[in-house]
Every structure is written in structure tokens, then in C-alpha cells.
Coordinates of C-alpha atoms and ligand atoms in Angstrom, one line a residue:
M1 CA -9.5 -18.5 6.1
K2 CA -9.4 -14.7 6.3
Y3 CA -6.1 -12.9 7.1
R4 CA -6.3 -10.5 10.1
T5 CA -5.3 -7.3 8.4
I6 CA -4.2 -3.7 8.9
L7 CA -4.3 -1.4 5.9
L8 CA -1.7 1.2 5.4
F9 CA -3.4 3.8 3.3
G10 CA -2.2 7.1 1.9
A11 CA -1.2 9.1 -1.1
P12 CA 2.0 8.4 -3.0
G13 CA 4.8 10.0 -0.9
S14 CA 2.9 9.8 2.4
G15 CA 5.4 7.3 3.9
K16 CA 3.5 4.0 3.7
G17 CA 6.5 2.1 2.6
T18 CA 8.8 3.5 5.4
Q19 CA 6.2 2.8 8.0
G20 CA 5.2 -0.6 6.6
K21 CA 8.7 -1.8 6.8
I22 CA 9.0 -0.7 10.5
L23 CA 5.7 -2.3 11.5
G24 CA 6.6 -5.4 9.5
S25 CA 9.8 -5.8 11.5
V26 CA 7.8 -6.2 14.7
P27 CA 7.3 -9.9 15.5
N28 CA 3.9 -11.3 14.4
F29 CA 3.4 -8.6 11.7
H30 CA 3.9 -9.3 8.1
H31 CA 4.4 -6.4 5.7
F32 CA 3.2 -6.8 2.1
A33 CA 3.8 -3.9 -0.4
S34 CA 2.2 -4.4 -3.8
G35 CA 4.5 -1.8 -5.4
D36 CA 7.6 -3.7 -4.2
V37 CA 6.2 -7.0 -5.7
F38 CA 5.5 -5.3 -9.0
R39 CA 9.0 -3.8 -9.1
R40 CA 10.5 -7.2 -8.6
L41 CA 8.9 -8.5 -11.8
T42 CA 11.1 -8.6 -14.9
P43 CA 10.0 -7.0 -18.2
E44 CA 10.2 -10.5 -19.8
T45 CA 6.9 -11.4 -18.1
E46 CA 3.5 -10.2 -19.3
L47 CA 2.6 -8.7 -15.9
G48 CA 6.1 -7.1 -15.7
R49 CA 5.4 -5.3 -19.0
L50 CA 1.9 -4.3 -17.9
F51 CA 3.4 -2.8 -14.7
L52 CA 6.0 -0.8 -16.6
D53 CA 3.4 0.4 -19.0
Y54 CA 0.8 1.5 -16.4
S55 CA 3.1 2.8 -13.6
G56 CA 5.2 4.7 -16.2
R57 CA 2.0 6.7 -16.9
G58 CA 1.1 7.1 -13.2
E59 CA -1.9 4.8 -13.6
L60 CA -3.0 1.7 -11.7
V61 CA -2.3 -1.7 -13.1
P62 CA -5.7 -3.5 -13.9
D63 CA -7.4 -5.0 -10.9
E64 CA -7.6 -8.7 -11.8
P65 CA -3.9 -9.4 -12.3
T66 CA -3.1 -7.2 -9.3
I67 CA -5.3 -9.2 -7.0
R68 CA -4.0 -12.5 -8.4
L69 CA -0.4 -11.4 -7.8
C70 CA -1.2 -10.4 -4.3
R71 CA -3.0 -13.6 -3.5
E72 CA -0.2 -15.8 -5.0
H73 CA 2.4 -14.0 -3.0
L74 CA 0.6 -14.3 0.3
E75 CA -0.1 -18.0 -0.3
A76 CA 3.6 -18.6 -1.2
A77 CA 4.7 -16.7 1.9
A78 CA 2.4 -18.7 4.1
R79 CA 3.6 -22.0 2.5
D80 CA 7.3 -21.3 3.0
G81 CA 6.8 -20.0 6.6
R82 CA 7.5 -16.3 6.1
F83 CA 3.9 -15.5 6.9
D84 CA 2.0 -17.3 9.6
P85 CA -1.7 -16.5 8.9
V86 CA -2.8 -17.8 12.3
N87 CA -0.5 -15.8 14.4
D88 CA 0.5 -12.9 12.2
T89 CA -1.3 -9.7 11.4
L90 CA -0.9 -8.7 7.7
V91 CA 0.1 -5.1 7.0
L92 CA -1.1 -4.3 3.5
D93 CA 0.6 -1.3 1.8
G94 CA -0.5 -0.1 -1.5
I95 CA -3.4 -2.5 -1.9
P96 CA -6.4 -2.3 -2.1
R97 CA -6.1 0.8 -4.2
N98 CA -9.7 1.2 -5.3
P99 CA -13.1 -0.1 -4.0
N100 CA -13.2 -2.9 -6.6
Q101 CA -9.9 -4.3 -5.3
A102 CA -11.3 -4.1 -1.8
R103 CA -14.4 -6.1 -2.9
L104 CA -12.2 -8.7 -4.7
L105 CA -10.0 -9.1 -1.6
S106 CA -12.9 -9.2 0.9
P107 CA -13.2 -13.0 1.0
S108 CA -9.6 -13.2 2.1
L109 CA -9.3 -10.3 4.5
D110 CA -10.5 -9.6 8.0
V111 CA -9.7 -5.8 8.1
R112 CA -9.3 -4.6 11.7
L113 CA -7.8 -1.2 11.1
V114 CA -7.3 1.3 8.3
L115 CA -4.4 3.6 9.0
Y116 CA -4.8 6.7 6.8
L117 CA -1.5 8.6 6.5
S118 CA -3.0 11.9 5.7
C119 CA -1.0 14.7 4.2
S120 CA -2.6 18.1 3.4
D121 CA 0.6 19.5 2.1
M122 CA 0.8 18.4 -1.5
D123 CA 4.1 20.2 -2.1
K124 CA 5.7 18.2 0.7
M125 CA 4.6 14.9 -0.9
V126 CA 5.9 15.9 -4.3
L127 CA 9.3 16.8 -2.8
R128 CA 9.4 13.4 -1.0
L129 CA 8.7 11.6 -4.3
Q130 CA 11.3 13.6 -6.2
R131 CA 13.9 12.8 -3.5
R132 CA 13.0 9.1 -3.6
A133 CA 13.3 9.1 -7.4
L134 CA 16.9 10.0 -7.1
K135 CA 17.7 7.7 -4.1
E136 CA 15.8 4.6 -5.3
N137 CA 16.0 5.1 -9.1
R138 CA 12.2 5.1 -9.4
L139 CA 11.4 6.5 -12.8
D140 CA 7.7 6.9 -12.0
D141 CA 8.7 9.5 -9.4
A142 CA 11.1 11.4 -11.6
D143 CA 8.7 13.1 -14.0
P144 CA 6.6 15.9 -12.5
A145 CA 3.7 15.1 -14.9
V146 CA 3.7 11.4 -13.8
I147 CA 3.7 12.5 -10.1
R148 CA 0.8 14.8 -10.7
K149 CA -1.1 12.0 -12.4
R150 CA -0.4 9.6 -9.5
L151 CA -1.7 12.2 -7.0
E152 CA -4.9 12.7 -9.2
V153 CA -5.4 8.9 -9.4
F154 CA -5.1 8.7 -5.6
E155 CA -7.8 11.4 -5.1
A156 CA -10.2 10.0 -7.7
Q157 CA -9.8 6.2 -7.5
S158 CA -8.1 5.4 -4.2
K159 CA -9.7 7.7 -1.7
P160 CA -13.1 6.0 -2.1
V161 CA -11.5 3.0 -0.4
L162 CA -11.9 4.9 2.9
D163 CA -15.6 5.1 2.4
Y164 CA -15.7 1.4 1.6
Y165 CA -14.3 0.4 5.0
G166 CA -16.2 3.2 6.8
P167 CA -15.4 5.4 9.8
D168 CA -15.2 2.8 12.5
L169 CA -12.1 1.1 11.2
R170 CA -10.4 4.3 10.2
C171 CA -7.6 6.0 12.1
D172 CA -6.1 9.2 10.7
I173 CA -2.3 9.7 11.2
D174 CA -0.7 13.1 10.4
A175 CA 1.9 12.1 7.8
T176 CA 3.6 15.5 7.8
Q177 CA 5.2 14.7 11.2
T178 CA 8.7 13.3 11.5
P179 CA 8.9 9.6 10.6
I180 CA 9.6 8.6 14.3
K181 CA 6.4 10.5 15.4
V182 CA 4.4 8.9 12.7
S183 CA 5.7 5.5 13.8
L184 CA 4.8 6.3 17.4
D185 CA 1.2 7.2 16.4
I186 CA 0.9 4.1 14.3
L187 CA 2.2 1.8 17.1
Q188 CA -0.2 3.4 19.6
A189 CA -3.2 3.0 17.3
V190 CA -2.3 -0.6 16.6
E191 CA -1.9 -1.3 20.3
E192 CA -5.2 0.3 21.1
R193 CA -7.2 -1.4 18.4
L194 CA -5.6 -4.8 18.2
G195 CA -4.2 -5.2 21.7
Ligands
ADP1 P1 3.4 4.7 -4.1 O1 3.4 4.2 -2.7 O2 4.5 5.7 -4.3 O3 2.1 5.1 -4.6 P2 3.7 2.0 -5.1 O4 5.1 1.5 -4.9 O5 2.7 1.5 -4.1 O6 3.8 3.6 -5.1 O7 3.2 1.6 -6.5 C1 3.9 2.0 -7.7 C2 3.0 1.7 -8.9 O8 2.7 0.3 -8.9 C3 1.6 2.4 -8.9 O9 1.7 3.7 -9.4 C4 0.8 1.4 -9.8 O10 1.1 1.6 -11.1 C5 1.3 0.1 -9.4 N1 0.5 -0.5 -8.2 C6 1.0 -0.8 -7.0 N2 0.0 -1.3 -6.2 C7 -1.1 -1.4 -7.1 C8 -2.5 -1.8 -6.9 N3 -2.9 -2.3 -5.7 N4 -3.3 -1.7 -7.9 C9 -2.9 -1.3 -9.1 N5 -1.6 -0.8 -9.4 C10 -0.8 -0.9 -8.3

């Protein structure tokens, strides 16, 4: 069975997490953020160590373990009733992050909408990331060199995901607006496309 899915897509600092939590709080939407799941791993596990290693450098964790983790979490959420694959729409945040991940996930996903939180103002995103580093104790956001690397990785490796899904599924949202205006635009797009 394929999960009916909305992708929240955008550069680090574009507000995916904030918006994902809001959309995920609406009945019949289930928010899944790959970064949050990685951060909950402990360094005693092999994948926890792998995550600290790659994210500390601003790089993506390798695809196979990332997809496995995502699958296992969604299956567990479905088993214990937090996610109802028949009635819920899955809101994926932070995954797929390159075209290979999109290919690996394709047997499991029925992607209906790709919401691209676009932000032309790089300085704004860097500022958001630095503020978040202080508030949420996120080491990968504290170092300007790591932030730069993360933005480069987004441009080079993640942006091609937009081409993978094509223009028909894509809806651009201006991420430089206030969070409430971004939410309004997202809800409107979801209502128009999914009803
Ligand atoms: P942001 O939204 O700020 O880019 P995330 O919280 O989504 O950050 O991710 C933090 C880190 O977790 C990434 O830099 C990466 O190392 C790792 N990560 C998260 N999702 C994925 C993914 N789908 N594939 C590979 N690595 C990932």
C-alpha cells in the first residue's frame, strides 16, 4: 500500500519543521521529520554515530540506512495507531533529500503535492539557523562553515528532487513571509490540491 503524501521541501532554515508541525496537528495529517528521528537516536547505536558524524559536517547521512529508518518509523506508527495510512495524509519533512532517496521511497509513496518553501534571501536563512542553534542546542547550526556546507548540499544534492517530481506536483511558497502567512499559503494549497 502506498501512503498518500505531501512533501515539505526547502533549504535548511526555510521553516519546514515549523510548518510541518502545524500541518501535522490538523486531524488526518501525520508529520514525519527525518531530522527529528535522527536526533532522537543515541550515540550508542551505529546509526546514531553515523548521524553525528555526517550531520556534524553538514552532510547527508547515506541513503540506505536513512530510508530504512524512515520506513521502520512509519510502519511502527501505523502499527501503534499514531498514523492511519488509510485516512491520513503523510507530511514528509526532510526526506527525500536527493533523487536516489525519492526513487527508493517511490514504491511506498503516492506523492500528491510538493510544497517548496523557497527563500531567495540566503542571509535570512543563515540568521534563522543561527538563532535556532542557540534555542534548540543544535550544534550543526552553530558553526558558520557547517551552515554553508548544508546550504551547498541543498543546492547540489537536494534541489534535483524538484525535477524528479516535476512541475505538476510542485507548489512554490514564499518562505520569507511571516510564519502565519506561510501557514495560510500552505493550507490553501493543500485544500486546493487535496480537497
Ligand atoms: P534542516 O531542516 O535544518 O536541514 P534536518 O533536521 O532536516 O535539518 O536534518 C539535520 C541533519 O540530519 C541533516 O543535515 C542530515 O545530516 C541528516 N538528515 C536528515 N534527513 C536526512 C535525509 N533524508 N537524508 C540524509 N540525511 C538526513
